[in-house]
Tab-separated table of C-alpha atoms in Angstrom:
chain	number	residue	atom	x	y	z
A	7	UNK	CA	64.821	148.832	167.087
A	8	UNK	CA	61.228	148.807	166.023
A	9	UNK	CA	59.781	151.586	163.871
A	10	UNK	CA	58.268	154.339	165.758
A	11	UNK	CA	54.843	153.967	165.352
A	12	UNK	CA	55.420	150.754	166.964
A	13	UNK	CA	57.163	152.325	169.564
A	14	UNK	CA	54.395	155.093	170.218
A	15	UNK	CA	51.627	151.794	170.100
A	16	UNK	CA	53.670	149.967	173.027
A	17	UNK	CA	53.857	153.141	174.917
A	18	UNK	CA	50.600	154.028	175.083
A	19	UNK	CA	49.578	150.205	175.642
A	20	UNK	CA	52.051	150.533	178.782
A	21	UNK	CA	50.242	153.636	179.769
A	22	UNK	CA	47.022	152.154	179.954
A	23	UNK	CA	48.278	149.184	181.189
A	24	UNK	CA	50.494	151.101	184.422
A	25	UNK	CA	47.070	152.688	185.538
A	26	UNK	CA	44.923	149.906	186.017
A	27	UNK	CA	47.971	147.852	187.486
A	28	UNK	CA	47.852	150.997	190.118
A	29	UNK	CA	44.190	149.803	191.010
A	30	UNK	CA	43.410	147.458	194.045
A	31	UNK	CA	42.361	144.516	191.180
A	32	UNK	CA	45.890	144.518	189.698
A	33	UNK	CA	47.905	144.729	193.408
A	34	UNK	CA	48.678	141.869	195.949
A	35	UNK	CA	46.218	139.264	194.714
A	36	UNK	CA	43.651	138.398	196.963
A	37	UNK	CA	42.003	135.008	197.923
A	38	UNK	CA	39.259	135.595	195.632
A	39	UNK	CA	41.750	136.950	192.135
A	40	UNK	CA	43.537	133.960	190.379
A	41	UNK	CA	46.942	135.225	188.703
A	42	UNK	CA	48.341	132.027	186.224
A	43	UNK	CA	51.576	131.989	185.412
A	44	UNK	CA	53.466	129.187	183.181
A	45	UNK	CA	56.493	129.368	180.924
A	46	UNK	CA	57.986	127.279	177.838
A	47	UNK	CA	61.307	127.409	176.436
A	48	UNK	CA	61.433	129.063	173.047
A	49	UNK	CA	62.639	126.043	170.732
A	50	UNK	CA	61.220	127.381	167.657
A	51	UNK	CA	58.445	126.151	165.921
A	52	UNK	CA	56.564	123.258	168.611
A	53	UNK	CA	55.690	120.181	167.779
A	54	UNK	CA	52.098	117.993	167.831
A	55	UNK	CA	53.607	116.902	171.408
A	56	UNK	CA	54.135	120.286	172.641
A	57	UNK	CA	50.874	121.447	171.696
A	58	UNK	CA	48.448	118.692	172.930
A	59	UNK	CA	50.769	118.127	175.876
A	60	UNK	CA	50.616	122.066	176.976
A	61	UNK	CA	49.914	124.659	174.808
A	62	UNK	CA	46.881	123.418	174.134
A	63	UNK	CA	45.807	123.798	177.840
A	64	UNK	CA	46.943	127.379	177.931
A	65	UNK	CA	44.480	128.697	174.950
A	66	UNK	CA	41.750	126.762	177.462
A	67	UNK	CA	42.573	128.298	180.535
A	68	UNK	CA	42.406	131.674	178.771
A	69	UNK	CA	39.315	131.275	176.982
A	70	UNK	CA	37.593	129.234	180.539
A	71	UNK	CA	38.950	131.816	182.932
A	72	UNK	CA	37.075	133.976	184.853
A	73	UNK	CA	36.954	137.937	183.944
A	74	UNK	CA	39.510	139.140	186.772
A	75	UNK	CA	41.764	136.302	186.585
A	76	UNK	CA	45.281	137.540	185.490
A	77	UNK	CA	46.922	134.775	182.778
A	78	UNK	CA	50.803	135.388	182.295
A	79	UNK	CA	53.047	133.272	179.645
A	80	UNK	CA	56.319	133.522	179.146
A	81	UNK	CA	59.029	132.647	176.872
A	82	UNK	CA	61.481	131.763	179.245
A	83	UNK	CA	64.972	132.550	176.799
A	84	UNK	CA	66.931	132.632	180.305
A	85	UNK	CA	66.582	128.588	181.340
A	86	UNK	CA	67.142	127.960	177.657
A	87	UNK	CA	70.614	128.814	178.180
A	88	UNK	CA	71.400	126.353	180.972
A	89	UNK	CA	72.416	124.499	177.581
A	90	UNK	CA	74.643	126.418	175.028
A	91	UNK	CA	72.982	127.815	172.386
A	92	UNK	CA	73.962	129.560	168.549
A	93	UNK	CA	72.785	133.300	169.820
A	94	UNK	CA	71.478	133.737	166.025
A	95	UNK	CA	69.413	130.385	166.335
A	96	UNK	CA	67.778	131.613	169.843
A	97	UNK	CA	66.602	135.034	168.570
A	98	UNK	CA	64.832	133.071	165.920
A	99	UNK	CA	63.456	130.185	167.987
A	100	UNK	CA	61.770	133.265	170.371
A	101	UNK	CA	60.680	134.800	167.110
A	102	UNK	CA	58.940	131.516	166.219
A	103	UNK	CA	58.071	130.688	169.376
A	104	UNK	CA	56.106	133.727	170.249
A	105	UNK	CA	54.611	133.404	166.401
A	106	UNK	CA	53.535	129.806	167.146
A	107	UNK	CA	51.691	130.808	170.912
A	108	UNK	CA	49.936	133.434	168.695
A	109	UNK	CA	48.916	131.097	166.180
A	110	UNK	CA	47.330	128.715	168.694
A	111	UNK	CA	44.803	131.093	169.725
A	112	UNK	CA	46.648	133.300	172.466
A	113	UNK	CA	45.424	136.834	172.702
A	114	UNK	CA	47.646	139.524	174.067
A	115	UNK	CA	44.390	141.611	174.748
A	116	UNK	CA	43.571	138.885	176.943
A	117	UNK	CA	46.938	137.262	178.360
A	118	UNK	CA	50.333	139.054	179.050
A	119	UNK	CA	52.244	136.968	176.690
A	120	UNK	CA	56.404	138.046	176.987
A	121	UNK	CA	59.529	137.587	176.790
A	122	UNK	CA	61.781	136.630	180.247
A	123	UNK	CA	64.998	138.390	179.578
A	124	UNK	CA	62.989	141.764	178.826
A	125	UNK	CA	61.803	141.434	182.134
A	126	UNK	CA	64.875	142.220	184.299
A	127	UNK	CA	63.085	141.857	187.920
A	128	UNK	CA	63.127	137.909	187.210
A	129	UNK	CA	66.696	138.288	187.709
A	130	UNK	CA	66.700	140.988	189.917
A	131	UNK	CA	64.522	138.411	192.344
A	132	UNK	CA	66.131	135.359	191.786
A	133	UNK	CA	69.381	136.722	193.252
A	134	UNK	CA	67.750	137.830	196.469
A	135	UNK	CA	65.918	134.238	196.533
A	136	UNK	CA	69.649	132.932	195.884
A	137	UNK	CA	70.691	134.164	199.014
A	138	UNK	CA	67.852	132.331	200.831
A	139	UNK	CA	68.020	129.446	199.205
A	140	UNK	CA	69.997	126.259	200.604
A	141	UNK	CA	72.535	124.015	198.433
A	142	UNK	CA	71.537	120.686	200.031
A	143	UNK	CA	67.910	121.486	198.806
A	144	UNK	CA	68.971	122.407	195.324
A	145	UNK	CA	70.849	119.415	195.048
A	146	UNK	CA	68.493	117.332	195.799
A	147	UNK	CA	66.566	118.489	192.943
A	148	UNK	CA	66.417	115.919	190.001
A	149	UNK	CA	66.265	117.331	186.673
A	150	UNK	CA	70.068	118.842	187.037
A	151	UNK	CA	71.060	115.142	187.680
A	152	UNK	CA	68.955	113.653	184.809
A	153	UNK	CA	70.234	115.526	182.238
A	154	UNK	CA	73.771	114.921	183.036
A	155	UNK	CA	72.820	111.609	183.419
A	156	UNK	CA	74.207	111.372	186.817
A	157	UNK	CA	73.249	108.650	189.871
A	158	UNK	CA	70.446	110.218	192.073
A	159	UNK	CA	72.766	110.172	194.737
A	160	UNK	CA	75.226	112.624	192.681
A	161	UNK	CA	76.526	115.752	194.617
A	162	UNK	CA	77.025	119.156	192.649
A	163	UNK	CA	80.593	119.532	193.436
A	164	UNK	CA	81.647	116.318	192.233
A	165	UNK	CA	80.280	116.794	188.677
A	166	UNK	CA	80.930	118.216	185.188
A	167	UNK	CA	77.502	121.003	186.334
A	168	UNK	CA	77.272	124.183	185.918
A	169	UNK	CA	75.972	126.883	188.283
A	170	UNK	CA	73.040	127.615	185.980
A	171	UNK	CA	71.640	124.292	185.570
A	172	UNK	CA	72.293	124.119	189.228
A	173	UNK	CA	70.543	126.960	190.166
A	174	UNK	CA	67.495	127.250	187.308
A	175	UNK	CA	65.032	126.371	189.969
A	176	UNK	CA	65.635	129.318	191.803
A	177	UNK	CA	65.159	131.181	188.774
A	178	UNK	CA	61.963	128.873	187.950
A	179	UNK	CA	60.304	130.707	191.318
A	180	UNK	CA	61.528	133.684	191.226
A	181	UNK	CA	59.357	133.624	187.626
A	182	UNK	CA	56.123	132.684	189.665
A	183	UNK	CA	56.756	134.545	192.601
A	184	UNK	CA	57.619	138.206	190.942
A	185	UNK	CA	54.077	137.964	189.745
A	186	UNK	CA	52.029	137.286	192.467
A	187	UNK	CA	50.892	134.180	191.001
A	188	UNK	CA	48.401	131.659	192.815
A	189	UNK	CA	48.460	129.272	190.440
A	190	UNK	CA	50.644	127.676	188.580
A	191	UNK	CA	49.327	124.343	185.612
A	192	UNK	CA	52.580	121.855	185.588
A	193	UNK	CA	52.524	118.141	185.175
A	194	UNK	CA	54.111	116.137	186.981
A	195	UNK	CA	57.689	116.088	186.583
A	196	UNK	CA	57.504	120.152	187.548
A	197	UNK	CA	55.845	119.331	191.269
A	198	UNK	CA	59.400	119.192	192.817
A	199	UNK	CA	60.118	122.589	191.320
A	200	UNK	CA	56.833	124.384	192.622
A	201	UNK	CA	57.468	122.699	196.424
A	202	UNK	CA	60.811	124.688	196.045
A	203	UNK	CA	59.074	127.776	195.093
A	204	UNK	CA	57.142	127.935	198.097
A	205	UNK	CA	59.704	126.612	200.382
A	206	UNK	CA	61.103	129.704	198.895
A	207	UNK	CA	58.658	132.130	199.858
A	208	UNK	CA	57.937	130.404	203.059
A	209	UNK	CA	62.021	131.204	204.138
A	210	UNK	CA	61.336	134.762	202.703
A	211	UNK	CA	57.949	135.591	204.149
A	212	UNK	CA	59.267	134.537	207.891
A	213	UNK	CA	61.964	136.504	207.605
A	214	UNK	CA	60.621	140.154	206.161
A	215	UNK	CA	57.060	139.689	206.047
A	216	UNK	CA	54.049	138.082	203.837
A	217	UNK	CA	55.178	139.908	200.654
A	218	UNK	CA	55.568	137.052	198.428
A	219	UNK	CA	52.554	134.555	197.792
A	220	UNK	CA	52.798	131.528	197.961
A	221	UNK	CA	51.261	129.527	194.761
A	222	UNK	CA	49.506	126.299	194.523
A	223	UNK	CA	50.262	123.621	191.860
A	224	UNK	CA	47.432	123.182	189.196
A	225	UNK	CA	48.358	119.231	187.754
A	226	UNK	CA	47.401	118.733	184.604
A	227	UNK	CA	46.822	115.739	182.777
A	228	UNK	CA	49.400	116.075	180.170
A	229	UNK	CA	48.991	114.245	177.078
A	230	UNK	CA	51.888	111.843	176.597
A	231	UNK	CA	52.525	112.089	172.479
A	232	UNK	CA	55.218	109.816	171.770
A	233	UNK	CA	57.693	109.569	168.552
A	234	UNK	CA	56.149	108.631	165.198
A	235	UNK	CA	59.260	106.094	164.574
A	236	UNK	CA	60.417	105.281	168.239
A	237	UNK	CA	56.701	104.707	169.909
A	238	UNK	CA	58.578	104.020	173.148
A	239	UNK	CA	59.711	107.486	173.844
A	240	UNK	CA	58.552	111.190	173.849
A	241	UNK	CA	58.082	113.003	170.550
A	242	UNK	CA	60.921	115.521	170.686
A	243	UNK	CA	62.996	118.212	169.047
A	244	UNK	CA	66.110	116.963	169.681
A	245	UNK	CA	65.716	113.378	168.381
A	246	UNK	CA	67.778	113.155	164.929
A	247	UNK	CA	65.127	111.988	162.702
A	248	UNK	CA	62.130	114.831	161.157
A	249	UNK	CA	59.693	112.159	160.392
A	250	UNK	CA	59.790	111.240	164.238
A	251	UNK	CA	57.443	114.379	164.614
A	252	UNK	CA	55.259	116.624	163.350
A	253	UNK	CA	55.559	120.505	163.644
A	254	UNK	CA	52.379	122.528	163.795
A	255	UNK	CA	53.558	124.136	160.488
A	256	UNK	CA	53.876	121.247	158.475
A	257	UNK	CA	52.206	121.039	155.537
A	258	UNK	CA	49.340	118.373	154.786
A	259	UNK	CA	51.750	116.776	152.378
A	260	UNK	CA	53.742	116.169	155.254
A	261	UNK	CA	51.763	115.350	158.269
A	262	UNK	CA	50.225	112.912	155.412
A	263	UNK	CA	53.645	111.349	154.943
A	264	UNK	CA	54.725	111.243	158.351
A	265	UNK	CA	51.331	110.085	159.879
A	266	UNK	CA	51.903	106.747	156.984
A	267	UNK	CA	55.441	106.020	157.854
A	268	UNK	CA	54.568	105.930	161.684
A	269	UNK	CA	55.844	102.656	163.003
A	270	UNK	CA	52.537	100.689	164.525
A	271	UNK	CA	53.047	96.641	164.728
A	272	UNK	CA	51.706	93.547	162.921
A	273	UNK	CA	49.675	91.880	165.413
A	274	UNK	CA	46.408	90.929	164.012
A	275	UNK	CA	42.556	90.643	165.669
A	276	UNK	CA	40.856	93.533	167.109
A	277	UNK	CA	43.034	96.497	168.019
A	278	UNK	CA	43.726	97.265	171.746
A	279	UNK	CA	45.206	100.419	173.239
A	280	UNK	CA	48.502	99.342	175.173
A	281	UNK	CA	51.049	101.363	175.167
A	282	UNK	CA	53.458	98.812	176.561
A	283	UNK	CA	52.748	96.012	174.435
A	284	UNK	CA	51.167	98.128	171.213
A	285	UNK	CA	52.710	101.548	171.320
A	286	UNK	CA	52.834	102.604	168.107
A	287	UNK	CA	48.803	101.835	167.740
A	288	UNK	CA	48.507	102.800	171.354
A	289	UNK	CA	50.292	106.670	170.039
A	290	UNK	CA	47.779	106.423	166.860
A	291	UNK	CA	44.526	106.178	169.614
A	292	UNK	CA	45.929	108.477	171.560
A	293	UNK	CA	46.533	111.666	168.977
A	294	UNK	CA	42.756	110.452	167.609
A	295	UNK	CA	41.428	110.804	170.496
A	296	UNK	CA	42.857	113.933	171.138
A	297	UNK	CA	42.086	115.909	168.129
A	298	UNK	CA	38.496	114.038	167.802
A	299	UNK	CA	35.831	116.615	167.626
A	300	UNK	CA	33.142	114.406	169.068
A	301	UNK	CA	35.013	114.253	172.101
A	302	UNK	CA	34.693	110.470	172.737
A	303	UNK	CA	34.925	110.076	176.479
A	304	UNK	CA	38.249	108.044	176.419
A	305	UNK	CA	41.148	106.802	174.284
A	306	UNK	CA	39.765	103.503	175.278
A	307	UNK	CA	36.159	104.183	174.097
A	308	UNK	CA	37.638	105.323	171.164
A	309	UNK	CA	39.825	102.223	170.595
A	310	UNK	CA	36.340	100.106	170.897
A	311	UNK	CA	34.706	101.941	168.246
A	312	UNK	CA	37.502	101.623	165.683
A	313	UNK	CA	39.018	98.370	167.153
A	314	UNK	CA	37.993	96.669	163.559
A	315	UNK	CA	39.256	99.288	161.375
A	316	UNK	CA	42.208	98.880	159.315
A	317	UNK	CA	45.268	100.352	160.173
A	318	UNK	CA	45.405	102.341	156.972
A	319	UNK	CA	42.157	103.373	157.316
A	320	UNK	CA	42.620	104.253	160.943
A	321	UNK	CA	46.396	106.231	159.855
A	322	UNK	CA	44.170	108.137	157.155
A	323	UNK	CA	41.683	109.287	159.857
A	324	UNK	CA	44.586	110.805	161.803
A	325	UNK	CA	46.144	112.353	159.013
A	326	UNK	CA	43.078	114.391	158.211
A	327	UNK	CA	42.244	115.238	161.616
A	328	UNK	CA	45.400	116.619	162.306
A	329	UNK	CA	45.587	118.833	158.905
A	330	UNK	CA	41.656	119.764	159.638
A	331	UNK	CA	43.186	120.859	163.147
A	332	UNK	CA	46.488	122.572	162.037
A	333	UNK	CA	45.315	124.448	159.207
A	334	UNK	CA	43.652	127.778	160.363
A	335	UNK	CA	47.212	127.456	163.059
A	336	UNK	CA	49.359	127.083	160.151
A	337	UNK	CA	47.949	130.056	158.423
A	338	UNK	CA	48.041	132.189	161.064
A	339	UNK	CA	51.582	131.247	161.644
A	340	UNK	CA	52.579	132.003	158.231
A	341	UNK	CA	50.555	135.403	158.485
A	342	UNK	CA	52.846	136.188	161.594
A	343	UNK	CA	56.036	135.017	160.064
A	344	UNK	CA	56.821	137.057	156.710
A	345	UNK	CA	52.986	137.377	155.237
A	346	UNK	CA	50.200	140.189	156.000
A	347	UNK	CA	51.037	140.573	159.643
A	348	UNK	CA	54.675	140.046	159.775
A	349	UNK	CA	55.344	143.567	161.993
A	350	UNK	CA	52.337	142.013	164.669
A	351	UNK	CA	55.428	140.101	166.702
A	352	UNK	CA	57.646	142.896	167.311
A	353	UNK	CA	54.256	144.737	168.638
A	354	UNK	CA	53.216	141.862	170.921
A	355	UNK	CA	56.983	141.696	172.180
A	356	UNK	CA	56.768	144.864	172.651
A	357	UNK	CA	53.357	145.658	174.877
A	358	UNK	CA	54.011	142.117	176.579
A	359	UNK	CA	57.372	143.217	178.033
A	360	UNK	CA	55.814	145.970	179.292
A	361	UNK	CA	52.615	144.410	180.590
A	362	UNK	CA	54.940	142.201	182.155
A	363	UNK	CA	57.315	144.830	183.577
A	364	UNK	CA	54.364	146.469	185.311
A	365	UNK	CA	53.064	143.399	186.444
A	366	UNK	CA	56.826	142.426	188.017
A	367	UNK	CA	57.666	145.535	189.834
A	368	UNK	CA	54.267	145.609	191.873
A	369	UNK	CA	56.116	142.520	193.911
A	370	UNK	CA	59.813	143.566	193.456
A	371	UNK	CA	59.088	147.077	194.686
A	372	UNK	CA	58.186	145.642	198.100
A	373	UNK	CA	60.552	143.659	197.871
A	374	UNK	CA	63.103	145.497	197.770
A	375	UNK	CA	61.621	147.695	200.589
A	376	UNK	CA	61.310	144.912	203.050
A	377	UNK	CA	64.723	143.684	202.292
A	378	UNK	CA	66.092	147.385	202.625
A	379	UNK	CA	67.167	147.618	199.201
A	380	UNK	CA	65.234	150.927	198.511
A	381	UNK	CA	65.470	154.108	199.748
């Protein structure tokens, strides 16, 4: 429960909020109103990859967007339990998820940043979508069969799945859709998932009406960050090894260590960024390039300036960049997480769920009118 002043801040934030969602700029968005919406697990604290790769592009589109466009984030606890999870861990990996978004420069003035499960109408419209939605669609859907490691070709009812991995993508558009978003940034492994969602609204819009809108995919050019001691594949939470990665709270002791230890090659002459042939230098450029401050038109560009410098010399360069980059993050993180402004999260949880509530029921209300689930 959080302490009552808390509780009296959040209400009055929803109050505010519930009026000007009862204006025409907060309704049905029109042609000329952009409403974002993207979500992220909440694994805890993220790593480099996670940040350069996405988060990173959030804080931009927030601080590039026009005045009237609507940005929405979510911490999407509900898909993170297509996998079993220690219910103790989870309430902490929200905690230091939403702690972390904070830290990177997200402002809940500015974006409605929540939590899904406090949102029940994500649910509420994903069952409805569920009963539109067809089996030999969903099961032609790839990530369900990728991480059971299962033949393309696999059907659902001849394998060890589970209806909620089965089913997430539903859930995925119902997340868009109960927001009235019109855009939505994914790379490119997500474009499958956004054809479904307005496939989705398509089916529902033919048969009750043009209630839901349908949202168009914003690519983005993901950075690819790849392991510190396995260049070949994805930095990543769940590999074994810490020094594989580097979490945005580590300390410059750390990053320092880890940044040495990375695994580049011993192939002399000029350095060259190929990330087939070199990709441990080629993962080096690469995280340069994307914290450099000059903002050197290309990782290749980059790799010509610096193609004579040593590789401890170049590994030095990286690990200060990174700690120049991470430290204000780190602080504020720290801030959030048991120092000055440890009672900030439960506020932002707070107004965010209801910011978000608000922002839900403006699409489930008609909803459920068209579909003749309200009075």
């Amino acid at each position: 429960m959080l302490p009552l002043t808390t509780r009296r801040a959040a209400s009055k934030a929803s109050t505010r909020y519930l009026r000007h969602a009862s204006s025409s700029s907060v309704g049905a968005p029109s042609p000329s109103r952009k409403v974002i919406f993207s979500g992220i697990q909440p694994t805890g604290v993220p790593h480099l990859g996670n940040y350069l790769g996405a988060l990173q592009a959030w804080v931009k589109l927030q601080n590039e967007a026009a005045p009237d466009t609507k940005l929405i984030y979510s911490l999407v606890d509900l898909h993170a339990i297509t996998v079993a999870q220690s219910p103790e861990l989870l309430r902490q990996h929200k905690r230091q998820s939403l702690a972390a978004l904070l830290a990177i420069g997200l402002d809940p003035e500015r974006s409605i940043i929540f939590v899904q499960s406090d949102v029940p109408q994500h649910s509420e419209l994903m069952w409805i979508l569920s009963c539109t939605a067809s089996m030999g669609y969903l099961s032609r859907m790839t990530q369900w069969k990728s991480k059971l490691n299962l033949a393309p070709n696999a059907k659902p009812l001849e394998s060890p799945l589970q209806l909620g991995l089965f089913s997430y993508p539903v859930l995925q558009a119902a997340d868009i859709l109960i927001h009235g978003a019109t855009h939505v940034p994914v790379g490119e492994d997500q474009c499958q998932h956004l054809e479904l969602t307005r496939t989705l609204a398509l089916g529902f819009n033919e048969r009750y009406g043009p209630v839901l809108t349908e949202p168009e995919t914003v690519l983005s050019p993901t950075k690819r960050i790849m392991s510190l001691v396995q260049p070949d594949k994805k930095m990543s939470k769940s590999a074994t090894n810490p020094k594989s990665r580097i979490l945005i709270t580590d300390s410059p002791d750390e990053v320092t260590k880890k940044i040495k230890g990375a695994l580049t090659d011993s192939i002399g002459g000029p350095h060259t960024f190929d990330p087939v042939a070199r990709p441990g230098l080629a993962n080096i450029l690469q995280l340069l390039h994307s914290l450099d401050h000059r903002r050197i038109a290309t990782v290749e560009d980059l790799t010509q300036e610096f193609k004579d410098v040593s590789m401890k010399a170049l590994k030095d360069m990286l690990a200060d960049a990174i700690n120049k980059h991470l430290e204000p993050i780190r602080t504020r993180y720290l801030d959030l997480t048991g120092g000055t402004q440890a009672g900030e999260l439960d506020r932002v949880a707070e107004e965010g769920a209801l910011k978000a509530r608000a922002s839900a029921e403006i699409v489930m209300a008609d909803v459920r009118r068209v579909v003749g689930l309200s009075r």
